[in-house]
Every structure is written in C-alpha cells, then in structure tokens.
Short mmCIF file of C-alpha atoms and ligand atoms in Angstrom, two decimals:
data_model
loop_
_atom_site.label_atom_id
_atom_site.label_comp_id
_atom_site.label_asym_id
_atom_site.label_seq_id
_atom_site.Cartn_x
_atom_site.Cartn_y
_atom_site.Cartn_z
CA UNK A 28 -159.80 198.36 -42.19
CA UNK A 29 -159.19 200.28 -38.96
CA UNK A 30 -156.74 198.90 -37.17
CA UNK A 31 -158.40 199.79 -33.74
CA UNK A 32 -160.88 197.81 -34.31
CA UNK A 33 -158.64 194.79 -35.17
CA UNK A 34 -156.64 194.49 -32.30
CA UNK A 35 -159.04 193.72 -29.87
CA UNK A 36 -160.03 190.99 -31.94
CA UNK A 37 -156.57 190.08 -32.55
CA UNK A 38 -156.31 189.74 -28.41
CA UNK A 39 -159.03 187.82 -27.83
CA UNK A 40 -158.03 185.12 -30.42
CA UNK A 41 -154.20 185.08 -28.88
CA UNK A 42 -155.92 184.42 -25.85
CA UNK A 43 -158.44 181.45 -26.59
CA UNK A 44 -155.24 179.76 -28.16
CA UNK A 45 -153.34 180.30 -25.42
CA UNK A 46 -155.62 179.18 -22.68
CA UNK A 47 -157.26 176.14 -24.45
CA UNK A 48 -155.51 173.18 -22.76
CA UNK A 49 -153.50 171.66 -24.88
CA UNK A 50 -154.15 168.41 -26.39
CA UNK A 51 -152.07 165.79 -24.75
CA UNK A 52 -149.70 163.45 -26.79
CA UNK A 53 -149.16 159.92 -25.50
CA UNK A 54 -145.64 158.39 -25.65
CA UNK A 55 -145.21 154.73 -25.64
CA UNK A 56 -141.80 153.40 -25.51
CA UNK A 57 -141.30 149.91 -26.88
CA UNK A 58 -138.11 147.95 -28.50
CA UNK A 59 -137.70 144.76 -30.27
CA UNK A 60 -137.39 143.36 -33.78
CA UNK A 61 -137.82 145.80 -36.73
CA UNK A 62 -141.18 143.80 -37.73
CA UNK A 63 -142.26 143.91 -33.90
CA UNK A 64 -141.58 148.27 -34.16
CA UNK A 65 -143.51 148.11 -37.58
CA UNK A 66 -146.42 146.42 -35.49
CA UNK A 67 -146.49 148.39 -32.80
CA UNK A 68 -147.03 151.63 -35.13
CA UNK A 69 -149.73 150.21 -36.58
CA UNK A 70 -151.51 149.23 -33.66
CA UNK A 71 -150.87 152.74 -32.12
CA UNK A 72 -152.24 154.74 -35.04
CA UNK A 73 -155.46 152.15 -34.87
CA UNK A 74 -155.76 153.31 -31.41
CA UNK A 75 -155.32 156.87 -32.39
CA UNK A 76 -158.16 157.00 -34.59
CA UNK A 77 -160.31 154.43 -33.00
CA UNK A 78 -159.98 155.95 -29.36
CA UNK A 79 -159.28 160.02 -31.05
CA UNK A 80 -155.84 160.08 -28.41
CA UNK A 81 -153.04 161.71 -30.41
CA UNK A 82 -150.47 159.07 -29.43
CA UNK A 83 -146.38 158.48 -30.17
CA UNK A 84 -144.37 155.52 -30.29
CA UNK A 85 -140.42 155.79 -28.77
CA UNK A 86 -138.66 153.24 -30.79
CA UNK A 87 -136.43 151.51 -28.86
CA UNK A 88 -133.37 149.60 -30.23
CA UNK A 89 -134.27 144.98 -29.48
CA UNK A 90 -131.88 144.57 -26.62
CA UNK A 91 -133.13 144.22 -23.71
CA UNK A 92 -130.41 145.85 -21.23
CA UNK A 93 -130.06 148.85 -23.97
CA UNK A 94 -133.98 148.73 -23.71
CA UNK A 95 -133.69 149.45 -20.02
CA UNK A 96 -131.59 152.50 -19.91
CA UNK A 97 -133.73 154.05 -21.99
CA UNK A 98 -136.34 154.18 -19.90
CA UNK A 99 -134.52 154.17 -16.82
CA UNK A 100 -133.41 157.45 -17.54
CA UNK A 101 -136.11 159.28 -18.11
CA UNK A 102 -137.78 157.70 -14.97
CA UNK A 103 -134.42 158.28 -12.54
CA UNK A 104 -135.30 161.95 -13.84
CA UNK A 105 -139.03 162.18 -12.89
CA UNK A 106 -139.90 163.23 -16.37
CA UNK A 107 -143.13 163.00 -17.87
CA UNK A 108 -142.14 160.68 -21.11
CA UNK A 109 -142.53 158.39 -22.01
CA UNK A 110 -146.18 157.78 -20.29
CA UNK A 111 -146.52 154.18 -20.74
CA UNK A 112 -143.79 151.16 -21.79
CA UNK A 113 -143.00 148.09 -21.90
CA UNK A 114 -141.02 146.13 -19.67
CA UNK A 115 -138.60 143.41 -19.52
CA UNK A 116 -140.34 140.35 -16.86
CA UNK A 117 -136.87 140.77 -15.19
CA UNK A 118 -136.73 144.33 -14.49
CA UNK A 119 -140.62 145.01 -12.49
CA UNK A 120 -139.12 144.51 -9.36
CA UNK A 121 -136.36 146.93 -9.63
CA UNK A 122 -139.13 149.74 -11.45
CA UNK A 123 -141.28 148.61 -8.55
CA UNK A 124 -138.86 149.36 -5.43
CA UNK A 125 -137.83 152.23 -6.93
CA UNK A 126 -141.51 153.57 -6.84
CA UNK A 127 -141.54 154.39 -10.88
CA UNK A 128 -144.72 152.54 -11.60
CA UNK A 129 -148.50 153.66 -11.50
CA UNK A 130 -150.78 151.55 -9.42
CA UNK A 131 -153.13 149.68 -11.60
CA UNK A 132 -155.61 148.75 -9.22
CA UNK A 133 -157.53 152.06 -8.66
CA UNK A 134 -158.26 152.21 -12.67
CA UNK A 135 -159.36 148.34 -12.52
CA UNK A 136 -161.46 148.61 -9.36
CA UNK A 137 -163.14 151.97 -11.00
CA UNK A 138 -163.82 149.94 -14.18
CA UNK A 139 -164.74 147.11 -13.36
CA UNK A 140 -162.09 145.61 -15.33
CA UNK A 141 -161.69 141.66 -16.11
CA UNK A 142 -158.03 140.26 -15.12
CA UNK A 143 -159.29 136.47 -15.23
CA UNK A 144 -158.15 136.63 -18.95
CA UNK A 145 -154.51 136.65 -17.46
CA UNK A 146 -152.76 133.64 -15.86
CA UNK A 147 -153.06 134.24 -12.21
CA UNK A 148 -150.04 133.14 -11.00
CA UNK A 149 -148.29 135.53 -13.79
CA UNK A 150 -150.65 138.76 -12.45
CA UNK A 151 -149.33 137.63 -9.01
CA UNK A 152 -145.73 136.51 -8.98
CA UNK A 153 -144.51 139.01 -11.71
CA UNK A 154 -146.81 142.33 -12.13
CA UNK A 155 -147.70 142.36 -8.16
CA UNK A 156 -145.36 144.46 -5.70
CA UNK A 157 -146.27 145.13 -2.20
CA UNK A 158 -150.03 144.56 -3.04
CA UNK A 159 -149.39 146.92 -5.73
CA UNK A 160 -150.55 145.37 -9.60
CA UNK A 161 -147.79 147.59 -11.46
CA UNK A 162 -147.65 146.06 -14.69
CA UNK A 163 -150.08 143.78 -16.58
CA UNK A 164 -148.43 141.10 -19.25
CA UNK A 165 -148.42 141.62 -22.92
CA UNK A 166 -146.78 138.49 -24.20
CA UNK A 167 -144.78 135.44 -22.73
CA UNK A 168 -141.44 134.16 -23.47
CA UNK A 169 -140.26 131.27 -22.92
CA UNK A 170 -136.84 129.43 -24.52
CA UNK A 171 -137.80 126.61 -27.31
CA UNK A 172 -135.43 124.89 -29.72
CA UNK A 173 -136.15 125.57 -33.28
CA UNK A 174 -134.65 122.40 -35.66
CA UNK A 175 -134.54 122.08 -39.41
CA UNK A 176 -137.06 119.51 -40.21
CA UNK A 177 -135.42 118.52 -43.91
CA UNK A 178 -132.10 118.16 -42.43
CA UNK A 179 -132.81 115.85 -39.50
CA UNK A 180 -134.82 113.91 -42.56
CA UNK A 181 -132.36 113.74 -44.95
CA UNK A 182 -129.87 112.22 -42.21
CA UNK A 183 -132.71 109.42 -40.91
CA UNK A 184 -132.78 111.65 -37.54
CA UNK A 185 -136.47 110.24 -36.82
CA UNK A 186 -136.69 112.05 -33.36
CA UNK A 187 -135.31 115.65 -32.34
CA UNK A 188 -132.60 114.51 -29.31
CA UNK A 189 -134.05 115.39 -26.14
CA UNK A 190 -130.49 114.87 -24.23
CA UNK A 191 -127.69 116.86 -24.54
CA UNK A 192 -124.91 114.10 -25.35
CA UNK A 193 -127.15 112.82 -27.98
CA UNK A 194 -128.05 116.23 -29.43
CA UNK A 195 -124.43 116.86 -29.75
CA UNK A 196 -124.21 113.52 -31.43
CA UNK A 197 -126.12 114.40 -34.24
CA UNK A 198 -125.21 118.07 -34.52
CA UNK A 199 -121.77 116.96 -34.94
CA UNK A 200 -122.79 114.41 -37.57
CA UNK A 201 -125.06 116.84 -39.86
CA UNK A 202 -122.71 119.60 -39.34
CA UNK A 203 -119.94 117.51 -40.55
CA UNK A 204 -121.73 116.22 -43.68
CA UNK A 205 -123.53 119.66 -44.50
CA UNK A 206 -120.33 121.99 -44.49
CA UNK A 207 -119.18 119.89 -47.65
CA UNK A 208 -121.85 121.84 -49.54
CA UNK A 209 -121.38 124.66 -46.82
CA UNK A 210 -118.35 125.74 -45.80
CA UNK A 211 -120.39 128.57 -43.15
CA UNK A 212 -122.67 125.68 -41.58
CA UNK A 213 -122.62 125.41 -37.63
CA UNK A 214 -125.04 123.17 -35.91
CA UNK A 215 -126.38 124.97 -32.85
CA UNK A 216 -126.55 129.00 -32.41
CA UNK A 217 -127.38 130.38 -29.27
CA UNK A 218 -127.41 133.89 -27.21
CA UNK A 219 -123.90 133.89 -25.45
CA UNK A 220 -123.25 137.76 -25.77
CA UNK A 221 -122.38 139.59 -22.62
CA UNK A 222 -125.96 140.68 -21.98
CA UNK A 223 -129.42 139.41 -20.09
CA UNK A 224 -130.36 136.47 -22.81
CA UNK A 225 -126.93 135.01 -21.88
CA UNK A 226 -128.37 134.87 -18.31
CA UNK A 227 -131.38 133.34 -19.80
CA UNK A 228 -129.78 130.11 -22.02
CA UNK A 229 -127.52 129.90 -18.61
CA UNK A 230 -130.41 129.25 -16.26
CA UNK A 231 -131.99 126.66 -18.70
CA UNK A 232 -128.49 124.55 -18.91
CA UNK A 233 -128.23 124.74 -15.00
CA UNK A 234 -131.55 124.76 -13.93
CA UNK A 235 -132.40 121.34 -15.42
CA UNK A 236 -129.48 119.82 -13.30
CA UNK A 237 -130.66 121.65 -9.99
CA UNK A 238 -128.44 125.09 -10.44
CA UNK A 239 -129.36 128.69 -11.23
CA UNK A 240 -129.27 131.65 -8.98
CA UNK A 241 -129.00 130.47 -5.72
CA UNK A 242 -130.28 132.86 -2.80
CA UNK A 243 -129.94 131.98 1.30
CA UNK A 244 -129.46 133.82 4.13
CA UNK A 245 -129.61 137.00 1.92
CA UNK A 246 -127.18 135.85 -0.22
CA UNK A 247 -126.24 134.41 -3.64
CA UNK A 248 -124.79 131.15 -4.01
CA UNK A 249 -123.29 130.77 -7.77
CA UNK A 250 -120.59 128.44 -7.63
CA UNK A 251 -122.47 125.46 -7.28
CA UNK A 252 -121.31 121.75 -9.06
CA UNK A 253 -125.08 122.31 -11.20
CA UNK A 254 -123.70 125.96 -12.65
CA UNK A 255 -120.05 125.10 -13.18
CA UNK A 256 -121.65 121.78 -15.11
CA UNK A 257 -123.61 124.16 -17.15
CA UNK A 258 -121.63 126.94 -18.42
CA UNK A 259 -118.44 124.29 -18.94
CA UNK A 260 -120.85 122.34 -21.35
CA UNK A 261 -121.76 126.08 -22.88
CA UNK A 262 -118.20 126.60 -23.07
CA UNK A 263 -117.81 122.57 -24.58
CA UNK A 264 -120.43 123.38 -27.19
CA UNK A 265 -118.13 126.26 -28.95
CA UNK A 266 -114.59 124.86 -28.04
CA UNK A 267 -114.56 120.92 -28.01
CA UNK A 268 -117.50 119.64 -29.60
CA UNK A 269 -117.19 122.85 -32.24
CA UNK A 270 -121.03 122.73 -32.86
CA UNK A 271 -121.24 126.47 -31.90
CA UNK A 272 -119.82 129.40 -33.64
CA UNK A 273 -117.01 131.03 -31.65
CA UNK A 274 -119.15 134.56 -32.60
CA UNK A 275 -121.21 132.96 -30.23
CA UNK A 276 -119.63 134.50 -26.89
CA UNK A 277 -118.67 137.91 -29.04
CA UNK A 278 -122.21 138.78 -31.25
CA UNK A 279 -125.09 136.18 -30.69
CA UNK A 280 -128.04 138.00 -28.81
CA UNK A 281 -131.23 137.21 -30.38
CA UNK A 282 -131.80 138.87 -33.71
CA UNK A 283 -127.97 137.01 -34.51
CA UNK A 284 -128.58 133.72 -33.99
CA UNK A 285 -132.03 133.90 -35.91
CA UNK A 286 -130.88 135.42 -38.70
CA UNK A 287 -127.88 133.17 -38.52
CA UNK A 288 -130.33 129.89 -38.86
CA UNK A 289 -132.77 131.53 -40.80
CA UNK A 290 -130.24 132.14 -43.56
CA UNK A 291 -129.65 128.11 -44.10
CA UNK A 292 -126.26 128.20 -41.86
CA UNK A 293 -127.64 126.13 -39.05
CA UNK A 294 -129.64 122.68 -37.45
CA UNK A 295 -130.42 124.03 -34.48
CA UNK A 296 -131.31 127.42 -32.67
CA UNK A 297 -132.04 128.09 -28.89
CA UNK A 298 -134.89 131.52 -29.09
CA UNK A 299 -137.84 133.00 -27.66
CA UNK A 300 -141.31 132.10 -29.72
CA UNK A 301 -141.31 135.37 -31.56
CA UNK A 302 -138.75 133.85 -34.30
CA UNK A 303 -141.16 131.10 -35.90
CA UNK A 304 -143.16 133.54 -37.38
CA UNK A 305 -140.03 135.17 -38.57
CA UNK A 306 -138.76 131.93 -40.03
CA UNK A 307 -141.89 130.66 -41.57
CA UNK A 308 -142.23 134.29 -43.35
CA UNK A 309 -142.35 134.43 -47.27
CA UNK A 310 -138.74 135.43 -47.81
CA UNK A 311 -137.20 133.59 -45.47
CA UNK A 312 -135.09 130.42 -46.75
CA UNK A 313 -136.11 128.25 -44.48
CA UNK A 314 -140.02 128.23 -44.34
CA UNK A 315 -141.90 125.06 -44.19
CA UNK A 316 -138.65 123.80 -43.02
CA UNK A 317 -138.55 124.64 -39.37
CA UNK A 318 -140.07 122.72 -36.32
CA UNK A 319 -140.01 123.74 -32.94
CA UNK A 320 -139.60 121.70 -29.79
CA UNK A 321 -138.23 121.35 -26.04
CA UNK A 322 -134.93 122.50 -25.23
CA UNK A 323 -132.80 119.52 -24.66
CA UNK A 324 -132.01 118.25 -20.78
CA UNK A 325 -129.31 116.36 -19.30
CA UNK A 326 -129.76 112.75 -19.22
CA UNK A 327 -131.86 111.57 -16.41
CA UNK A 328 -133.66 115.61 -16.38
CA UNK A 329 -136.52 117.39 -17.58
CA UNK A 330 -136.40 119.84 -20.05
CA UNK A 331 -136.30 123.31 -18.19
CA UNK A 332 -137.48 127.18 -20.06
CA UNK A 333 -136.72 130.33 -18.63
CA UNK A 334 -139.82 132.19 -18.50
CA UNK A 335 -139.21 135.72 -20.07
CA UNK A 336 -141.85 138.48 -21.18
CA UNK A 337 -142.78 141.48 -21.86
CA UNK A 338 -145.24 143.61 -19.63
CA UNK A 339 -147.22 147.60 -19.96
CA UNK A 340 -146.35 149.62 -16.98
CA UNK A 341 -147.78 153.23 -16.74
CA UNK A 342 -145.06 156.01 -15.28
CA UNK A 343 -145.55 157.49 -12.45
CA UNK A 344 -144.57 160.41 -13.50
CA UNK A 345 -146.88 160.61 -16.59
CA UNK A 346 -149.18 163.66 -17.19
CA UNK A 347 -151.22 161.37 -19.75
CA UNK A 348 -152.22 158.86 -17.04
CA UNK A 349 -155.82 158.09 -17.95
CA UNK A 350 -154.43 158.42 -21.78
CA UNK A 351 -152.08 155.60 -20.93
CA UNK A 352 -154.50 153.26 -18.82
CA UNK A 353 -156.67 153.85 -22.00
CA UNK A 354 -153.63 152.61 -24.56
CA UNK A 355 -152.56 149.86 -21.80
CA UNK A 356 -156.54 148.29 -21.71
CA UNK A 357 -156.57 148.83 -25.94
CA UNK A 358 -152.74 147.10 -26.11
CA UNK A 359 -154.40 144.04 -23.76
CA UNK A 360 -157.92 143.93 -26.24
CA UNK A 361 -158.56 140.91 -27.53
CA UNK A 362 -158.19 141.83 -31.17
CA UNK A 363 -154.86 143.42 -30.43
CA UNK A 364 -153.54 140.54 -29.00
CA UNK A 365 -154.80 138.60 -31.54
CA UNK A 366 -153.28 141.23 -34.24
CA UNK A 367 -149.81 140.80 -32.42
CA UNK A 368 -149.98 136.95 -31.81
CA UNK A 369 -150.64 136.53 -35.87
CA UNK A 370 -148.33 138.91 -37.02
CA UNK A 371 -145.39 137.93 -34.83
CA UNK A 372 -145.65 134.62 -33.18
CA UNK A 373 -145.94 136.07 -30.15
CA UNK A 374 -147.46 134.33 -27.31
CA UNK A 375 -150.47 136.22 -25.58
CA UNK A 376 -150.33 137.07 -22.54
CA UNK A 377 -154.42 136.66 -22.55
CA UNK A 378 -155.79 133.28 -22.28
CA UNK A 379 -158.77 133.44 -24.33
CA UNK A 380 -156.39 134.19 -27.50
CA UNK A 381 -155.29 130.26 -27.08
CA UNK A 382 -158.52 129.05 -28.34
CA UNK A 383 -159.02 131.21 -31.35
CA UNK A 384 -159.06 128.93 -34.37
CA UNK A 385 -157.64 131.28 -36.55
CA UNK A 386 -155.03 131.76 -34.19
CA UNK A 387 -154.59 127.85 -33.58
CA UNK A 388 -154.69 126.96 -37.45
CA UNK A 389 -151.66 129.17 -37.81
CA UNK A 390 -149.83 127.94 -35.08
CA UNK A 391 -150.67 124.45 -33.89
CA UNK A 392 -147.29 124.49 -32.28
CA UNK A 393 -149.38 126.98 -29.37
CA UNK A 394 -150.98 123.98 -28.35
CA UNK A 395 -147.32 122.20 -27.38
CA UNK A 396 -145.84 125.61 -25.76
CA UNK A 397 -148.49 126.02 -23.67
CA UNK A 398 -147.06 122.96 -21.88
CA UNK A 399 -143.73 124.52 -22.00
CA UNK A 400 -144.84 128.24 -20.34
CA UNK A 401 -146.41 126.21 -17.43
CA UNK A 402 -142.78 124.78 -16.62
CA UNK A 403 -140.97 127.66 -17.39
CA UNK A 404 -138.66 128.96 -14.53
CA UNK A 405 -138.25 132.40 -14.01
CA UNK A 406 -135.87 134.60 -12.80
CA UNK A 407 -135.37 136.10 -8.99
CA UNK A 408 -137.70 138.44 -8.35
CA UNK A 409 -135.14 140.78 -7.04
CA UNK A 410 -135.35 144.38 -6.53
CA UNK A 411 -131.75 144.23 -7.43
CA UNK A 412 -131.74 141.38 -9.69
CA UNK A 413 -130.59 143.92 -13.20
CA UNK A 414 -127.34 144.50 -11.06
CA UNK A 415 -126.98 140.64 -10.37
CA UNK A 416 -127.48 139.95 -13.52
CA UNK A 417 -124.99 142.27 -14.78
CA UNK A 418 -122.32 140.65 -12.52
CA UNK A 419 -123.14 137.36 -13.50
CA UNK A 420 -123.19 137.87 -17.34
CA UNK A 421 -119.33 139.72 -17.23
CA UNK A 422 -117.99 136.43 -15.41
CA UNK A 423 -120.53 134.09 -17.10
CA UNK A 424 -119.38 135.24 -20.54
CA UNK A 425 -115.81 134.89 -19.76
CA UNK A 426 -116.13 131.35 -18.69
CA UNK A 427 -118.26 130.57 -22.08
CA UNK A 428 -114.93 132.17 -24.10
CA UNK A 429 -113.15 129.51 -22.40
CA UNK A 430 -110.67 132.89 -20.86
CA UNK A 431 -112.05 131.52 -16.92
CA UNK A 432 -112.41 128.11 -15.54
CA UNK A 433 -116.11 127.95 -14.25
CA UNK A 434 -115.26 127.50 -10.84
CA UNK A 435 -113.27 130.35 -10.49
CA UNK A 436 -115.78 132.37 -12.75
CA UNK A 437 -118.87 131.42 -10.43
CA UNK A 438 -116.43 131.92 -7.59
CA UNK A 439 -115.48 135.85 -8.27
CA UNK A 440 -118.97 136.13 -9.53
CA UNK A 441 -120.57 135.41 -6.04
CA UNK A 442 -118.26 137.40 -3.91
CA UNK A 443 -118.73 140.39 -6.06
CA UNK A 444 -122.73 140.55 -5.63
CA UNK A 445 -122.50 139.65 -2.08
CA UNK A 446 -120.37 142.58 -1.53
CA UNK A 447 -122.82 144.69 -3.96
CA UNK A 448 -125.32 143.37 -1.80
CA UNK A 449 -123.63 144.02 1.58
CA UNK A 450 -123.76 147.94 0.24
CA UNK A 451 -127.46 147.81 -0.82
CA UNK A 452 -128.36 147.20 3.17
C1 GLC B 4 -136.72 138.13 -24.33
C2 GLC B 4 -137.49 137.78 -23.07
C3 GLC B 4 -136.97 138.56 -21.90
C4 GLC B 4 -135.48 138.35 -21.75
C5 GLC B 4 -134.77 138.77 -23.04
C6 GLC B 4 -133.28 138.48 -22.95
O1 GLC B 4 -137.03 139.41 -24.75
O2 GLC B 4 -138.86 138.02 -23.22
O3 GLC B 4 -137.65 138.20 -20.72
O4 GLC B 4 -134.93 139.02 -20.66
O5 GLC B 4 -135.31 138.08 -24.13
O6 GLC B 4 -132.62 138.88 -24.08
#
C-alpha cells in the first residue's frame, strides 16, 4: 500500500487518541482489618460496574495514626489522589482547618439529597466545620467489652461485673484456675500501645470518674485526681492485679488484643464493634462463645464509651470530584451499608439499617449498643487535637508501663501541649 496515503490516516488516529479526554480513575483510600480491605474491594468493583466509574482502592495499613499520614501527605502536597477517603472521627477538625476537605453541601442542595438517615447530632457535632458539612459518617465506634460466655458459666459467674473491683475479682479468679490447663491465659486484653486507641480506653477509665481532656481558658488541664485514678488503675491492671499482659503497653492496638482473645487466651477484651463478627466467624475458636456488654465503671459510676468512627471526606484537591460524590452517596446506599454492617459487624452510620430484620436477626446485640452509641463520649473537637493526642499517648503510655508516676506523667503531659499550644496562636 502507498505509504502516502497511510500517513494521513495514521495522523488523524494519533490525534483522536490524543485529544479524547481521558477516562478518569477514582482513588479511594481506606485502612483497617484485612477482612474490612477485602470488603471494601468488593464493594468498589460493584460500584464500578454498577455506576461504569473506573475506580481504585489505596489500601491502607489498620492503624489509625499510620492511617493518617498517609493521607496527610498527599493532601499537605495538594495532589490530586487519593480523591475520596476515609477518616478517623478524631482527625475532621484538623482536615477541616487546614482547608483539605470538599464542601458537601453544594452536591446535597443540587440533589436533593436525604441526610435524615444520619443521626443529627453526629452530621452536626462531627462532619460540620464552620457551616461547612465536610464529611458524612460511614460507621460508628464505640468501646464494648467482649466476655467469654462458657467461662463465666463454668465458674457460676451469673452476671458480667459491671464495677471495676469486682471485674478484677473474677478475672483474677478464672485466670487463676484457667492457666492450669493454660499456661498463656490472661484475663483482660486491652489497646495500651503508644498510639490513638490508647487515648481511647484512657478516656473511658477517666471519663466515668469525671476526667478526660480537660480544656479552659484555652488550655488543657490533664493532671486531674479523675486521670491520675485512671491510668494508675490501667497501670494496676498489668502490674498488681496481673490480669493484663505486660505486651499490653508494648503491642496491643486493636487487631492484638482480638486476635489475642479470639485465640482462647483470654475472659475479657476491651474493642470497637467490628470484632464480634470477627469472633463469631467460622474459624474462629471462640464462636458461639462470646457475649458482648458495657464496659465496666467505677463503683458508684456509669459505664462511659468513647465514641469513635469512621467518616468519607472528598479532597479538595481531587480532579474526580463528581466521581467521588458519586462513590461517597453509593458507599452511604442502603444496601452498602447493609453489605458492610453483615459482613463486618460494623455499626451503620445510617439509621434505617437498625431496623432491618436481617440485619437484627444477625445481631440482636445492635439493639443493646444502640443504647451504648447514645452515651458515648467523644473526643475534643480540636483543630489540633492529633498533636494533643500525640503528647498525651507518649506520657500516657509511660505511666501504663509503670516507668512514670501518673501525676508526674499528666503533669509533663499538660505543660508540653500548653506550650505546643502557646506556638499554635
Ligand atoms: C477505631 C475508632 C476510631 C479510633 C481508633 C483508635 O478505629 O473508630 O475512632 O480513633 O479506633 O485506634
């Protein structure tokens, strides 16, 4: 064939290929458990062939601090990826202030979209900045205790303790008697690592007595009687009553302590809702053995839950914007939150999941938590409150290894963010 004659049709196909826009690919950025990842893939490629959006998922490793960086970096650097994520309930404000996150309420205004299927006072006190809606909740957290069932049975434990000095009671009893047959057996496992969940088991053993992170006159107040009360009986739990593992303070974020209690090795585990499903799985050695319940309080107190979470924001810097309001309405469907609240335990951020029967007939205990999320305390909403926290949980953890007396713990903690803060001004 003449080549002449070739070329020009050679150019004008280089061309169309080069000027046809080019599809865009959506990148969603999202941590957790390995069965929450596995989830999450399938509900993006659902969404890819339902909605015909070519769309990614970012795996991101379960912790949530490590979680952070990796998006915080990308967003510190403008960059267009990854479009949408989720986000920690304790980090919004700082993504907020920092002006990272998409407005939602154009898109919903536009659309006509529906947010009574959210708790209000979540929509308002968590995902709402400067009359901004930046985020919209995926699924609540909140801190339960998880008990074996058989073992308070086979001991005549009729009721799971609600107070501390009686739950240590009977943790040091069973543990006793169990590590004859198992020489690995501790009673209680918690999250004491050096990283935001230790923040979040601290807040539920102060708040009940009145503690937590103080905040007056644009300032922290730490060392309070409540706080040093709460991470001495922390530190009691692993040193003097020995119902703890000492690994406790060193390994124990989430993922640890479950696996720790869902191999047979403990009575008692303090954990966010996602780990019943986990527990009752088919391989796991302790389904249908497992009951869930109130954390305990301190004689004379309630019962107190941090209230944790996970919420969609959509970057700011996104090229795929309407691509990611698309994925962030699809992620907040009804049958994807039911998909998500049957395969992991998860706790729906939308209320009309609650009533499902299918839903309810797998988890009765939904009925029960929903008592517990209404309680739940959560942390400051602080623009700065990552870099508190970060303070905090390098002097909290110390105190917990028993290598700083409370006081003084609480004591350098405070002076330390108060200067941080005094530089923030
Ligand atoms: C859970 C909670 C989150 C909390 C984190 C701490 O993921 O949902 O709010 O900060 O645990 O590890």
């Amino acid at each position: 064939m003449n080549l002449k004659l070739l070329l020009p049709l050679f150019l004008a196909f280089a061309l169309a290929a080069g000027c046809a826009p080019e599809k865009k690919e959506l990148v969603f950025a999202v941590g957790g458990a390995p069965s929450e990842l596995d989830e999450w893939e399938s509900v993006i490629e659902d969404f890819s062939r339902e909605k015909g959006i070519k769309a990614r998922l970012l795996r991101q490793p379960t912790d949530s601090d490590q979680r952070r960086q990796g998006i915080l970096i990308p967003l510190k650097a403008r960059v267009r990826n990854p479009d949408v994520f989720l986000m920690d309930i304790a980090w919004i404000g700082q993504f907020a202030a920092s002006g990272w996150l998409e407005d939602l309420n154009p898109y919903i205004n536009k659309e006509g979209y529906d947010l009574g299927k959210f708790w209000k006072n979540i929509l308002d006190s968590a995902d709402t900045f400067g009359g901004e809606l930046v985020a919209m909740p995926v699924y609540i957290d909140a801190g339960v205790l998880y008990y074996r069932r058989d073992l308070l049975e086979k001991y005549g434990v009729k009721k799971v303790p609600e107070h501390w000095d009686e739950f240590i009671a009977v943790a040091a009893r069973i543990q006793e008697k169990e590590r004859a047959q198992n020489p690995k057996f501790f009673a209680f496992v918690w999250q004491g690592a050096q990283y935001e969940g230790l923040v979040c088991d601290f807040l539920e053993f102060a708040t009940m007595e009145g503690g937590g992170i103080g905040l007056s006159g644009g300032k922290i107040k730490l060392d309070t009687p409540a706080n040093r009360a709460a991470a001495g009986l922390m530190r009691d739990l692993i040193f003097k009553h020995k119902i703890s593992p000492p690994n406790v303070f060193t390994d124990m974020k989430e993922e640890e302590a479950r696996l720790f209690f869902q191999s047979g090795n403990a009575l008692f585990e303090r954990n966010w809702p996602y780990a019943w499903g986990l527990h009752q799985a088919g391989d796991s050695p302790v389904k249908g053995k497992v009951g869930i319940a109130r954390i305990p309080a301190f004689p004379g107190r309630s019962s107190v839950s941090t209230l944790g979470g996970w919420h969609i924001g959509i970057s700011r810097f996104s090229d795929a914007k309407s691509e990611a309001w698309e994925f962030l309405k699809y992620a907040l469907s009804r049958g994807t939150q039911k998909k998500l609240s049957l395969a992991l335990g998860w706790n729906p951020a939308r209320k009309d999941v609650y009533s499902d029967p299918e839903v309810l007939a797998k988890y009765p205990h939904f009925r029960a938590l929903s008592e517990v999320f209404s309680g739940a305390k959560s942390r400051p909403q602080l623009p700065y409150y990552t870099q508190v926290s970060d303070v905090l949980q390098r002097y909290l953890n110390s105190a917990v290894a028993a290598k700083t007396d409370p006081a003084s713990a609480f004591g350098s903690a405070e002076k330390e963010i108060n200067a941080m803060m005094e530089r923030y001004k």
